[in-house]
PDB file of C-alpha atoms in Angstrom:
ATOM      1  CA  MET A   1     -46.621  56.913  15.636  1.00  0.00           C
ATOM      2  CA  THR A   2     -43.367  58.770  16.800  1.00  0.00           C
ATOM      3  CA  ALA A   3     -43.412  59.713  20.408  1.00  0.00           C
ATOM      4  CA  PHE A   4     -41.499  62.589  21.990  1.00  0.00           C
ATOM      5  CA  GLY A   5     -40.996  63.439  25.456  1.00  0.00           C
ATOM      6  CA  GLY A   6     -40.569  61.300  28.636  1.00  0.00           C
ATOM      7  CA  ASN A   7     -44.169  60.656  29.563  1.00  0.00           C
ATOM      8  CA  GLU A   8     -46.332  58.108  27.595  1.00  0.00           C
ATOM      9  CA  GLY A   9     -48.817  60.455  25.433  1.00  0.00           C
ATOM     10  CA  CYS A  10     -47.341  63.668  26.131  1.00  0.00           C
ATOM     11  CA  MET A  11     -46.006  64.355  22.614  1.00  0.00           C
ATOM     12  CA  ARG A  12     -47.217  62.187  19.966  1.00  0.00           C
ATOM     13  CA  PHE A  13     -46.793  62.858  16.072  1.00  0.00           C
ATOM     14  CA  ASP A  14     -46.693  60.465  13.184  1.00  0.00           C
ATOM     15  CA  LEU A  15     -44.265  60.759  10.292  1.00  0.00           C
ATOM     16  CA  THR A  16     -47.071  62.340   7.942  1.00  0.00           C
ATOM     17  CA  ASP A  17     -47.283  65.068  10.823  1.00  0.00           C
ATOM     18  CA  LEU A  18     -43.278  65.635  10.538  1.00  0.00           C
ATOM     19  CA  ARG A  19     -43.162  65.393   6.751  1.00  0.00           C
ATOM     20  CA  LEU A  20     -46.240  67.803   6.456  1.00  0.00           C
ATOM     21  CA  PHE A  21     -44.714  70.248   8.680  1.00  0.00           C
ATOM     22  CA  ILE A  22     -41.280  70.296   6.805  1.00  0.00           C
ATOM     23  CA  ALA A  23     -43.023  70.693   3.590  1.00  0.00           C
ATOM     24  CA  VAL A  24     -44.944  73.599   5.084  1.00  0.00           C
ATOM     25  CA  VAL A  25     -42.217  75.600   6.473  1.00  0.00           C
ATOM     26  CA  GLU A  26     -39.852  74.995   3.150  1.00  0.00           C
ATOM     27  CA  ALA A  27     -42.819  76.185   0.932  1.00  0.00           C
ATOM     28  CA  GLY A  28     -43.700  79.289   3.230  1.00  0.00           C
ATOM     29  CA  SER A  29     -47.519  78.050   3.116  1.00  0.00           C
ATOM     30  CA  ILE A  30     -49.559  75.645   4.383  1.00  0.00           C
ATOM     31  CA  SER A  31     -51.552  75.399   0.822  1.00  0.00           C
ATOM     32  CA  LYS A  32     -48.151  75.020  -0.889  1.00  0.00           C
ATOM     33  CA  GLY A  33     -46.899  72.360   1.855  1.00  0.00           C
ATOM     34  CA  ALA A  34     -50.018  70.237   1.536  1.00  0.00           C
ATOM     35  CA  ASN A  35     -49.900  70.074  -2.227  1.00  0.00           C
ATOM     36  CA  ALA A  36     -45.874  69.184  -1.742  1.00  0.00           C
ATOM     37  CA  ALA A  37     -47.117  66.263   0.909  1.00  0.00           C
ATOM     38  CA  HIS A  38     -49.861  65.181  -1.479  1.00  0.00           C
ATOM     39  CA  MET A  39     -52.658  65.982   1.198  1.00  0.00           C
ATOM     40  CA  ALA A  40     -55.856  68.212   1.082  1.00  0.00           C
ATOM     41  CA  LEU A  41     -55.712  71.740   2.567  1.00  0.00           C
ATOM     42  CA  ALA A  42     -58.266  71.172   5.250  1.00  0.00           C
ATOM     43  CA  SER A  43     -56.559  67.989   6.511  1.00  0.00           C
ATOM     44  CA  ALA A  44     -52.995  69.643   6.565  1.00  0.00           C
ATOM     45  CA  SER A  45     -54.592  72.696   8.431  1.00  0.00           C
ATOM     46  CA  ALA A  46     -56.138  70.214  10.846  1.00  0.00           C
ATOM     47  CA  ARG A  47     -52.821  68.303  11.278  1.00  0.00           C
ATOM     48  CA  VAL A  48     -50.902  71.566  11.825  1.00  0.00           C
ATOM     49  CA  SER A  49     -53.389  72.831  14.554  1.00  0.00           C
ATOM     50  CA  GLY A  50     -53.304  69.299  16.070  1.00  0.00           C
ATOM     51  CA  MET A  51     -49.567  69.455  16.797  1.00  0.00           C
ATOM     52  CA  GLU A  52     -50.173  72.962  18.044  1.00  0.00           C
ATOM     53  CA  ALA A  53     -52.856  71.853  20.599  1.00  0.00           C
ATOM     54  CA  VAL A  54     -50.446  68.951  21.693  1.00  0.00           C
ATOM     55  CA  LEU A  55     -47.497  70.975  22.164  1.00  0.00           C
ATOM     56  CA  GLY A  56     -49.488  73.914  23.757  1.00  0.00           C
ATOM     57  CA  THR A  57     -47.687  76.540  21.687  1.00  0.00           C
ATOM     58  CA  THR A  58     -47.784  78.277  18.179  1.00  0.00           C
ATOM     59  CA  LEU A  59     -45.684  76.735  15.613  1.00  0.00           C
ATOM     60  CA  LEU A  60     -46.120  78.752  12.561  1.00  0.00           C
ATOM     61  CA  GLU A  61     -46.718  82.585  12.411  1.00  0.00           C
ATOM     62  CA  ARG A  62     -49.605  83.073   9.942  1.00  0.00           C
ATOM     63  CA  GLY A  63     -49.410  86.307   7.601  1.00  0.00           C
ATOM     64  CA  ARG A  64     -50.644  87.567   4.175  1.00  0.00           C
ATOM     65  CA  ARG A  65     -47.584  86.455   2.454  1.00  0.00           C
ATOM     66  CA  GLY A  66     -47.394  82.931   3.898  1.00  0.00           C
ATOM     67  CA  VAL A  67     -46.062  81.258   7.060  1.00  0.00           C
ATOM     68  CA  LEU A  68     -42.954  81.222   9.019  1.00  0.00           C
ATOM     69  CA  PRO A  69     -41.924  79.047  11.910  1.00  0.00           C
ATOM     70  CA  THR A  70     -41.792  80.537  15.531  1.00  0.00           C
ATOM     71  CA  PRO A  71     -39.151  79.372  17.679  1.00  0.00           C
ATOM     72  CA  ALA A  72     -40.829  76.315  19.115  1.00  0.00           C
ATOM     73  CA  GLY A  73     -41.590  75.576  15.271  1.00  0.00           C
ATOM     74  CA  ARG A  74     -38.047  75.864  14.168  1.00  0.00           C
ATOM     75  CA  ALA A  75     -36.961  73.639  17.182  1.00  0.00           C
ATOM     76  CA  LEU A  76     -39.791  70.950  15.868  1.00  0.00           C
ATOM     77  CA  LEU A  77     -38.475  71.311  12.296  1.00  0.00           C
ATOM     78  CA  VAL A  78     -34.798  70.414  13.199  1.00  0.00           C
ATOM     79  CA  HIS A  79     -36.069  67.395  15.405  1.00  0.00           C
ATOM     80  CA  ALA A  80     -38.613  66.466  12.371  1.00  0.00           C
ATOM     81  CA  ARG A  81     -35.734  66.561   9.857  1.00  0.00           C
ATOM     82  CA  ILE A  82     -33.376  64.237  12.016  1.00  0.00           C
ATOM     83  CA  VAL A  83     -36.365  61.876  12.472  1.00  0.00           C
ATOM     84  CA  THR A  84     -37.245  61.853   8.877  1.00  0.00           C
ATOM     85  CA  ALA A  85     -33.677  61.436   7.672  1.00  0.00           C
ATOM     86  CA  GLN A  86     -33.109  58.424   9.877  1.00  0.00           C
ATOM     87  CA  ILE A  87     -36.294  56.750   8.655  1.00  0.00           C
ATOM     88  CA  GLU A  88     -34.654  56.815   5.060  1.00  0.00           C
ATOM     89  CA  ARG A  89     -31.671  55.480   6.282  1.00  0.00           C
ATOM     90  CA  MET A  90     -33.527  52.784   7.825  1.00  0.00           C
ATOM     91  CA  ARG A  91     -35.516  51.975   4.986  1.00  0.00           C
ATOM     92  CA  GLY A  92     -32.205  52.018   2.761  1.00  0.00           C
ATOM     93  CA  ASP A  93     -30.461  49.371   5.362  1.00  0.00           C
ATOM     94  CA  LEU A  94     -33.567  46.899   5.519  1.00  0.00           C
ATOM     95  CA  GLY A  95     -34.676  47.480   1.812  1.00  0.00           C
ATOM     96  CA  ALA A  96     -32.461  44.232   0.820  1.00  0.00           C
ATOM     97  CA  PHE A  97     -34.311  42.362   3.311  1.00  0.00           C
ATOM     98  CA  ALA A  98     -37.873  43.436   3.612  1.00  0.00           C
ATOM     99  CA  SER A  99     -40.313  42.681   0.798  1.00  0.00           C
ATOM    100  CA  GLY A 100     -42.420  45.656  -0.644  1.00  0.00           C
ATOM    101  CA  LEU A 101     -40.491  48.344   1.692  1.00  0.00           C
ATOM    102  CA  LYS A 102     -40.326  51.403  -0.560  1.00  0.00           C
ATOM    103  CA  GLY A 103     -37.180  53.366  -0.333  1.00  0.00           C
ATOM    104  CA  HIS A 104     -36.782  57.230  -1.204  1.00  0.00           C
ATOM    105  CA  VAL A 105     -33.819  59.342  -1.870  1.00  0.00           C
ATOM    106  CA  ARG A 106     -34.016  63.259  -2.175  1.00  0.00           C
ATOM    107  CA  LEU A 107     -31.128  65.332  -3.936  1.00  0.00           C
ATOM    108  CA  LEU A 108     -30.914  68.929  -5.086  1.00  0.00           C
ATOM    109  CA  SER A 109     -29.033  69.904  -8.270  1.00  0.00           C
ATOM    110  CA  ASN A 110     -27.948  72.666  -9.797  1.00  0.00           C
ATOM    111  CA  THR A 111     -28.727  73.225 -13.763  1.00  0.00           C
ATOM    112  CA  ALA A 112     -25.419  71.930 -15.204  1.00  0.00           C
ATOM    113  CA  ALA A 113     -25.545  68.618 -13.087  1.00  0.00           C
ATOM    114  CA  LEU A 114     -29.443  68.166 -14.044  1.00  0.00           C
ATOM    115  CA  VAL A 115     -28.354  68.115 -17.765  1.00  0.00           C
ATOM    116  CA  GLU A 116     -25.050  66.792 -17.674  1.00  0.00           C
ATOM    117  CA  LEU A 117     -25.035  63.954 -15.076  1.00  0.00           C
ATOM    118  CA  LEU A 118     -28.076  63.154 -13.410  1.00  0.00           C
ATOM    119  CA  PRO A 119     -30.157  61.640 -16.438  1.00  0.00           C
ATOM    120  CA  ALA A 120     -27.736  58.691 -17.176  1.00  0.00           C
ATOM    121  CA  ALA A 121     -27.238  58.267 -13.371  1.00  0.00           C
ATOM    122  CA  VAL A 122     -30.601  58.016 -12.349  1.00  0.00           C
ATOM    123  CA  ARG A 123     -31.653  55.696 -15.138  1.00  0.00           C
ATOM    124  CA  VAL A 124     -29.005  53.088 -14.450  1.00  0.00           C
ATOM    125  CA  PHE A 125     -29.737  53.579 -10.525  1.00  0.00           C
ATOM    126  CA  LEU A 126     -33.546  53.091 -10.779  1.00  0.00           C
ATOM    127  CA  THR A 127     -32.844  50.250 -13.453  1.00  0.00           C
ATOM    128  CA  ALA A 128     -30.809  48.293 -10.303  1.00  0.00           C
ATOM    129  CA  HIS A 129     -33.141  49.860  -7.673  1.00  0.00           C
ATOM    130  CA  PRO A 130     -36.816  49.393  -8.802  1.00  0.00           C
ATOM    131  CA  ASP A 131     -38.031  49.582  -5.355  1.00  0.00           C
ATOM    132  CA  VAL A 132     -36.627  53.283  -4.878  1.00  0.00           C
ATOM    133  CA  ASP A 133     -38.144  56.453  -5.595  1.00  0.00           C
ATOM    134  CA  VAL A 134     -35.794  59.452  -6.324  1.00  0.00           C
ATOM    135  CA  ASP A 135     -36.925  63.186  -5.618  1.00  0.00           C
ATOM    136  CA  ILE A 136     -34.760  65.671  -7.503  1.00  0.00           C
ATOM    137  CA  GLU A 137     -35.149  69.518  -7.236  1.00  0.00           C
ATOM    138  CA  GLU A 138     -33.342  72.205  -9.231  1.00  0.00           C
ATOM    139  CA  ARG A 139     -31.728  74.749  -6.818  1.00  0.00           C
ATOM    140  CA  THR A 140     -28.968  77.235  -7.229  1.00  0.00           C
ATOM    141  CA  SER A 141     -25.489  76.007  -5.861  1.00  0.00           C
ATOM    142  CA  ALA A 142     -25.769  78.335  -2.757  1.00  0.00           C
ATOM    143  CA  ASP A 143     -29.379  77.305  -1.858  1.00  0.00           C
ATOM    144  CA  ILE A 144     -28.165  73.799  -2.155  1.00  0.00           C
ATOM    145  CA  VAL A 145     -25.365  74.291   0.514  1.00  0.00           C
ATOM    146  CA  GLY A 146     -27.866  75.682   3.011  1.00  0.00           C
ATOM    147  CA  ALA A 147     -30.455  72.911   2.285  1.00  0.00           C
ATOM    148  CA  VAL A 148     -27.966  69.798   2.678  1.00  0.00           C
ATOM    149  CA  ALA A 149     -26.375  71.704   5.826  1.00  0.00           C
ATOM    150  CA  GLU A 150     -29.749  71.597   7.418  1.00  0.00           C
ATOM    151  CA  GLY A 151     -30.745  68.305   6.705  1.00  0.00           C
ATOM    152  CA  ARG A 152     -33.566  69.207   3.905  1.00  0.00           C
ATOM    153  CA  ALA A 153     -31.776  66.688   1.570  1.00  0.00           C
ATOM    154  CA  GLU A 154     -29.340  64.045   1.782  1.00  0.00           C
ATOM    155  CA  PHE A 155     -27.079  65.387  -0.762  1.00  0.00           C
ATOM    156  CA  GLY A 156     -26.642  67.687  -3.491  1.00  0.00           C
ATOM    157  CA  LEU A 157     -24.705  68.816  -6.661  1.00  0.00           C
ATOM    158  CA  ILE A 158     -22.991  72.209  -6.832  1.00  0.00           C
ATOM    159  CA  ALA A 159     -20.762  74.126  -8.570  1.00  0.00           C
ATOM    160  CA  ASP A 160     -17.331  74.388  -6.928  1.00  0.00           C
ATOM    161  CA  SER A 161     -17.495  78.127  -6.774  1.00  0.00           C
ATOM    162  CA  ALA A 162     -20.162  77.866  -4.130  1.00  0.00           C
ATOM    163  CA  GLU A 163     -18.852  77.907  -0.332  1.00  0.00           C
ATOM    164  CA  SER A 164     -19.328  74.530   0.787  1.00  0.00           C
ATOM    165  CA  ALA A 165     -19.202  75.492   4.372  1.00  0.00           C
ATOM    166  CA  ASP A 166     -18.524  72.336   6.597  1.00  0.00           C
ATOM    167  CA  LEU A 167     -20.053  70.017   4.239  1.00  0.00           C
ATOM    168  CA  GLU A 168     -17.819  66.867   2.733  1.00  0.00           C
ATOM    169  CA  THR A 169     -17.394  67.293  -0.871  1.00  0.00           C
ATOM    170  CA  VAL A 170     -16.164  64.958  -3.885  1.00  0.00           C
ATOM    171  CA  THR A 171     -15.456  66.503  -7.415  1.00  0.00           C
ATOM    172  CA  VAL A 172     -17.445  64.745 -10.214  1.00  0.00           C
ATOM    173  CA  ALA A 173     -16.701  66.400 -13.365  1.00  0.00           C
ATOM    174  CA  GLU A 174     -15.974  69.773 -15.092  1.00  0.00           C
ATOM    175  CA  ASP A 175     -18.629  72.123 -15.633  1.00  0.00           C
ATOM    176  CA  ARG A 176     -18.087  74.585 -18.305  1.00  0.00           C
ATOM    177  CA  LEU A 177     -20.456  77.503 -19.336  1.00  0.00           C
ATOM    178  CA  VAL A 178     -20.307  78.632 -23.129  1.00  0.00           C
ATOM    179  CA  VAL A 179     -22.048  81.018 -25.347  1.00  0.00           C
ATOM    180  CA  LEU A 180     -24.446  79.698 -28.045  1.00  0.00           C
ATOM    181  CA  LEU A 181     -24.157  82.011 -31.239  1.00  0.00           C
ATOM    182  CA  PRO A 182     -25.545  82.057 -34.522  1.00  0.00           C
ATOM    183  CA  SER A 183     -22.833  80.930 -37.130  1.00  0.00           C
ATOM    184  CA  GLN A 184     -22.910  84.346 -38.661  1.00  0.00           C
ATOM    185  CA  HIS A 185     -22.592  86.278 -35.520  1.00  0.00           C
ATOM    186  CA  PRO A 186     -19.602  88.710 -35.187  1.00  0.00           C
ATOM    187  CA  LEU A 187     -18.567  86.963 -32.019  1.00  0.00           C
ATOM    188  CA  ALA A 188     -18.493  83.463 -33.615  1.00  0.00           C
ATOM    189  CA  ASP A 189     -14.986  83.561 -34.660  1.00  0.00           C
ATOM    190  CA  ARG A 190     -13.542  84.403 -31.509  1.00  0.00           C
ATOM    191  CA  PRO A 191     -11.724  81.546 -29.192  1.00  0.00           C
ATOM    192  CA  SER A 192     -13.464  83.132 -26.180  1.00  0.00           C
ATOM    193  CA  THR A 193     -15.249  85.968 -24.720  1.00  0.00           C
ATOM    194  CA  ARG A 194     -16.289  87.649 -21.529  1.00  0.00           C
ATOM    195  CA  PHE A 195     -19.653  88.019 -19.991  1.00  0.00           C
ATOM    196  CA  SER A 196     -19.298  91.856 -19.884  1.00  0.00           C
ATOM    197  CA  GLU A 197     -18.797  91.896 -23.388  1.00  0.00           C
ATOM    198  CA  LEU A 198     -22.278  90.177 -24.127  1.00  0.00           C
ATOM    199  CA  LEU A 199     -24.563  92.145 -22.096  1.00  0.00           C
ATOM    200  CA  ASP A 200     -25.342  94.751 -24.719  1.00  0.00           C
ATOM    201  CA  GLN A 201     -26.688  91.881 -26.628  1.00  0.00           C
ATOM    202  CA  PRO A 202     -30.070  90.433 -26.973  1.00  0.00           C
ATOM    203  CA  PHE A 203     -30.630  87.068 -24.796  1.00  0.00           C
ATOM    204  CA  VAL A 204     -32.396  83.952 -25.126  1.00  0.00           C
ATOM    205  CA  GLY A 205     -32.531  81.984 -22.128  1.00  0.00           C
ATOM    206  CA  LEU A 206     -34.481  79.832 -19.595  1.00  0.00           C
ATOM    207  CA  SER A 207     -37.482  81.069 -17.936  1.00  0.00           C
ATOM    208  CA  ALA A 208     -36.548  80.008 -14.295  1.00  0.00           C
ATOM    209  CA  GLY A 209     -33.933  77.839 -12.657  1.00  0.00           C
ATOM    210  CA  ALA A 210     -30.527  77.710 -10.983  1.00  0.00           C
ATOM    211  CA  LEU A 211     -28.533  78.749 -14.391  1.00  0.00           C
ATOM    212  CA  HIS A 212     -30.928  81.731 -14.832  1.00  0.00           C
ATOM    213  CA  SER A 213     -30.325  83.001 -11.400  1.00  0.00           C
ATOM    214  CA  HIS A 214     -26.972  82.562 -11.318  1.00  0.00           C
ATOM    215  CA  LEU A 215     -26.227  84.567 -14.567  1.00  0.00           C
ATOM    216  CA  ALA A 216     -28.454  87.360 -13.036  1.00  0.00           C
ATOM    217  CA  ASP A 217     -26.313  87.393 -10.087  1.00  0.00           C
ATOM    218  CA  GLN A 218     -23.270  87.466 -12.231  1.00  0.00           C
ATOM    219  CA  ALA A 219     -24.837  90.680 -14.423  1.00  0.00           C
ATOM    220  CA  ALA A 220     -25.711  92.445 -10.961  1.00  0.00           C
ATOM    221  CA  LYS A 221     -22.154  92.096  -9.884  1.00  0.00           C
ATOM    222  CA  LEU A 222     -21.346  94.062 -12.926  1.00  0.00           C
ATOM    223  CA  GLY A 223     -23.968  96.557 -12.172  1.00  0.00           C
ATOM    224  CA  ARG A 224     -26.236  95.346 -15.274  1.00  0.00           C
ATOM    225  CA  ARG A 225     -29.067  93.211 -16.440  1.00  0.00           C
ATOM    226  CA  ILE A 226     -29.647  90.559 -18.806  1.00  0.00           C
ATOM    227  CA  GLY A 227     -31.863  91.759 -21.587  1.00  0.00           C
ATOM    228  CA  TYR A 228     -33.975  88.781 -22.383  1.00  0.00           C
ATOM    229  CA  ARG A 229     -35.905  89.010 -25.855  1.00  0.00           C
ATOM    230  CA  VAL A 230     -37.234  85.553 -25.074  1.00  0.00           C
ATOM    231  CA  ARG A 231     -37.460  83.040 -22.303  1.00  0.00           C
ATOM    232  CA  LEU A 232     -38.161  79.537 -22.746  1.00  0.00           C
ATOM    233  CA  ARG A 233     -38.401  76.161 -20.881  1.00  0.00           C
ATOM    234  CA  SER A 234     -35.766  73.904 -22.455  1.00  0.00           C
ATOM    235  CA  PHE A 235     -32.197  74.248 -23.855  1.00  0.00           C
ATOM    236  CA  GLU A 236     -33.662  72.887 -27.414  1.00  0.00           C
ATOM    237  CA  SER A 237     -35.972  75.652 -27.597  1.00  0.00           C
ATOM    238  CA  VAL A 238     -33.185  78.166 -26.749  1.00  0.00           C
ATOM    239  CA  ALA A 239     -31.024  76.686 -29.317  1.00  0.00           C
ATOM    240  CA  ARG A 240     -33.492  76.977 -32.040  1.00  0.00           C
ATOM    241  CA  LEU A 241     -34.322  80.770 -31.418  1.00  0.00           C
ATOM    242  CA  VAL A 242     -30.688  81.301 -31.194  1.00  0.00           C
ATOM    243  CA  GLU A 243     -30.271  79.750 -34.455  1.00  0.00           C
ATOM    244  CA  ALA A 244     -33.031  82.049 -35.950  1.00  0.00           C
ATOM    245  CA  GLY A 245     -30.943  85.044 -34.901  1.00  0.00           C
ATOM    246  CA  ILE A 246     -33.358  86.182 -31.888  1.00  0.00           C
ATOM    247  CA  GLY A 247     -30.402  86.474 -29.658  1.00  0.00           C
ATOM    248  CA  ILE A 248     -27.502  84.684 -27.954  1.00  0.00           C
ATOM    249  CA  GLY A 249     -27.843  82.057 -25.235  1.00  0.00           C
ATOM    250  CA  ILE A 250     -25.423  80.972 -22.440  1.00  0.00           C
ATOM    251  CA  LEU A 251     -25.623  77.197 -21.792  1.00  0.00           C
ATOM    252  CA  PRO A 252     -23.722  74.435 -19.943  1.00  0.00           C
ATOM    253  CA  LEU A 253     -21.207  72.829 -22.324  1.00  0.00           C
ATOM    254  CA  ALA A 254     -23.115  69.496 -22.341  1.00  0.00           C
ATOM    255  CA  ALA A 255     -26.140  70.964 -23.223  1.00  0.00           C
ATOM    256  CA  ALA A 256     -24.838  73.598 -25.934  1.00  0.00           C
ATOM    257  CA  GLU A 257     -23.187  70.107 -27.305  1.00  0.00           C
ATOM    258  CA  ARG A 258     -26.404  68.271 -27.566  1.00  0.00           C
ATOM    259  CA  VAL A 259     -28.343  71.067 -29.147  1.00  0.00           C
ATOM    260  CA  ARG A 260     -25.716  72.134 -31.753  1.00  0.00           C
ATOM    261  CA  SER A 261     -26.152  72.370 -35.294  1.00  0.00           C
ATOM    262  CA  ASP A 262     -24.613  73.737 -38.688  1.00  0.00           C
ATOM    263  CA  GLY A 263     -26.113  77.222 -37.951  1.00  0.00           C
ATOM    264  CA  LEU A 264     -24.747  77.451 -34.479  1.00  0.00           C
ATOM    265  CA  THR A 265     -21.422  78.072 -33.015  1.00  0.00           C
ATOM    266  CA  ILE A 266     -20.042  77.318 -29.364  1.00  0.00           C
ATOM    267  CA  VAL A 267     -17.793  79.884 -27.806  1.00  0.00           C
ATOM    268  CA  PRO A 268     -16.252  79.532 -24.358  1.00  0.00           C
ATOM    269  CA  LEU A 269     -16.971  82.176 -21.706  1.00  0.00           C
ATOM    270  CA  ALA A 270     -13.426  83.414 -20.655  1.00  0.00           C
ATOM    271  CA  ASP A 271     -14.481  84.507 -16.996  1.00  0.00           C
ATOM    272  CA  ARG A 272     -13.363  82.347 -14.144  1.00  0.00           C
ATOM    273  CA  TRP A 273     -16.719  81.936 -12.742  1.00  0.00           C
ATOM    274  CA  ALA A 274     -17.899  80.122 -15.943  1.00  0.00           C
ATOM    275  CA  ARG A 275     -15.203  77.124 -15.611  1.00  0.00           C
ATOM    276  CA  ARG A 276     -16.349  75.307 -12.591  1.00  0.00           C
ATOM    277  CA  HIS A 277     -16.383  71.723 -11.387  1.00  0.00           C
ATOM    278  CA  LEU A 278     -19.408  69.587 -10.405  1.00  0.00           C
ATOM    279  CA  VAL A 279     -19.273  68.699  -6.959  1.00  0.00           C
ATOM    280  CA  LEU A 280     -21.289  66.235  -4.499  1.00  0.00           C
ATOM    281  CA  CYS A 281     -21.631  67.452  -1.131  1.00  0.00           C
ATOM    282  CA  ALA A 282     -23.238  65.777   1.885  1.00  0.00           C
ATOM    283  CA  THR A 283     -22.886  66.409   5.687  1.00  0.00           C
ATOM    284  CA  GLU A 284     -21.178  63.028   6.062  1.00  0.00           C
ATOM    285  CA  PHE A 285     -20.811  60.747   3.117  1.00  0.00           C
ATOM    286  CA  SER A 286     -20.438  57.730   5.183  1.00  0.00           C
ATOM    287  CA  GLN A 287     -23.752  58.378   7.195  1.00  0.00           C
ATOM    288  CA  LEU A 288     -25.908  58.483   3.784  1.00  0.00           C
ATOM    289  CA  SER A 289     -28.566  55.867   3.606  1.00  0.00           C
ATOM    290  CA  ARG A 290     -27.966  52.809   1.455  1.00  0.00           C
ATOM    291  CA  HIS A 291     -29.767  54.007  -1.443  1.00  0.00           C
ATOM    292  CA  ALA A 292     -28.213  57.437  -1.457  1.00  0.00           C
ATOM    293  CA  ALA A 293     -24.895  56.076  -1.457  1.00  0.00           C
ATOM    294  CA  ALA A 294     -25.552  53.724  -4.165  1.00  0.00           C
ATOM    295  CA  LEU A 295     -26.763  56.769  -6.327  1.00  0.00           C
ATOM    296  CA  VAL A 296     -23.665  58.810  -5.101  1.00  0.00           C
ATOM    297  CA  ASP A 297     -21.439  55.965  -6.776  1.00  0.00           C
ATOM    298  CA  GLU A 298     -23.462  55.984 -10.103  1.00  0.00           C
ATOM    299  CA  ILE A 299     -23.051  59.974 -10.267  1.00  0.00           C
ATOM    300  CA  VAL A 300     -19.434  59.595  -9.592  1.00  0.00           C
ATOM    301  CA  ARG A 301     -19.092  56.738 -12.329  1.00  0.00           C
ATOM    302  CA  GLN A 302     -20.983  58.818 -14.821  1.00  0.00           C
ATOM    303  CA  GLY A 303     -18.730  61.853 -14.056  1.00  0.00           C
ATOM    304  CA  GLN A 304     -15.927  59.763 -14.561  1.00  0.00           C
ATOM    305  CA  ALA A 305     -17.302  58.614 -18.117  1.00  0.00           C
ATOM    306  CA  LEU A 306     -18.209  62.148 -18.929  1.00  0.00           C
ATOM    307  CA  SER A 307     -14.486  63.313 -18.258  1.00  0.00           C
ATOM    308  CA  GLU A 308     -13.312  60.276 -20.299  1.00  0.00           C
ATOM    309  CA  ASN A 309     -15.388  61.194 -23.382  1.00  0.00           C
ATOM    310  CA  ARG A 310     -14.395  64.537 -23.550  1.00  0.00           C
ATOM    311  CA  GLU A 311     -10.899  63.938 -23.502  1.00  0.00           C
ATOM    312  CA  GLN A 312     -11.201  61.310 -26.373  1.00  0.00           C
ATOM    313  CA  SER A 313     -13.117  64.033 -28.175  1.00  0.00           C
ATOM    314  CA  LYS A 314     -10.428  66.432 -27.763  1.00  0.00           C
ATOM    315  CA  THR A 315      -7.904  64.059 -28.955  1.00  0.00           C
ATOM    316  CA  ARG A 316      -9.987  63.212 -32.114  1.00  0.00           C
ATOM    317  CA  SER A 317     -10.126  66.876 -32.620  1.00  0.00           C
ATOM    318  CA  ARG A 318      -6.523  67.363 -32.557  1.00  0.00           C
ATOM    319  CA  GLN A 319      -5.737  64.650 -34.745  1.00  0.00           C
ATOM    320  CA  HIS A 320      -8.045  66.135 -37.261  1.00  0.00           C
ATOM    321  CA  GLU A 321      -6.537  69.495 -37.263  1.00  0.00           C
TER     322      GLU A 321
END
């Protein structure tokens, strides 16, 4: 049990209470928070009501669209995040000594990093740390900055185009968005193209995610909307429908290179916002848990390897020209 307050027994919540409360606030719903915390709705509701009874005040404002924290709830949320973050640091520090102590790392990532860096980095990390679980959630870069600043994740992977506020950052790799076109498309012979030139074209894209939101925001800045013919769940599916002539797609360069075929052409986007760098962000890297720090180190190594591979590919291309 975790005690709060000066008198024995005046405020007493366990870690399950705190984690549940964080999940409920982040989800904006008791039912969704209960699901995220792997708890039955009735049990979750009882725990929230129990916390309110102990404190003698309302923590959540209930409405038809969900729940919002009251001023007391926001105060509890700050302390709950501090306590749970400290527990994760303790687990990381003691993991090398304590048998059976399961570690946990939570990070947020934009789409490009999720495709380019994390699969290899997480695979290597989990092989070296079989006693650690990794929780990855895809968000837009702007959302990630806010979440890390508020302590909802130990660290995140963002594009450097996002305002990183007072967070510490480490540049990891280049992130470039490109257009995927059928090889016979009129734009396929261009060395590059601007986003504004594409908005009259039919698009094939992802059904959701950080990249989808980012492109929608860029179109909105031009007073336009992207005309999707089809929206799918994977880059591979997007590529196959682009190849079939259904529309064009915008993908991270690494993803486009993986799904490329003889029937597809990759054309770089010329817009400044389309050429970015992937950046790690944290409130303080020196304060990360032992396991989180190890995963950060592995992501940096994978970023260096990715950059080296791209340079070698460029060199080989120039030699063949």
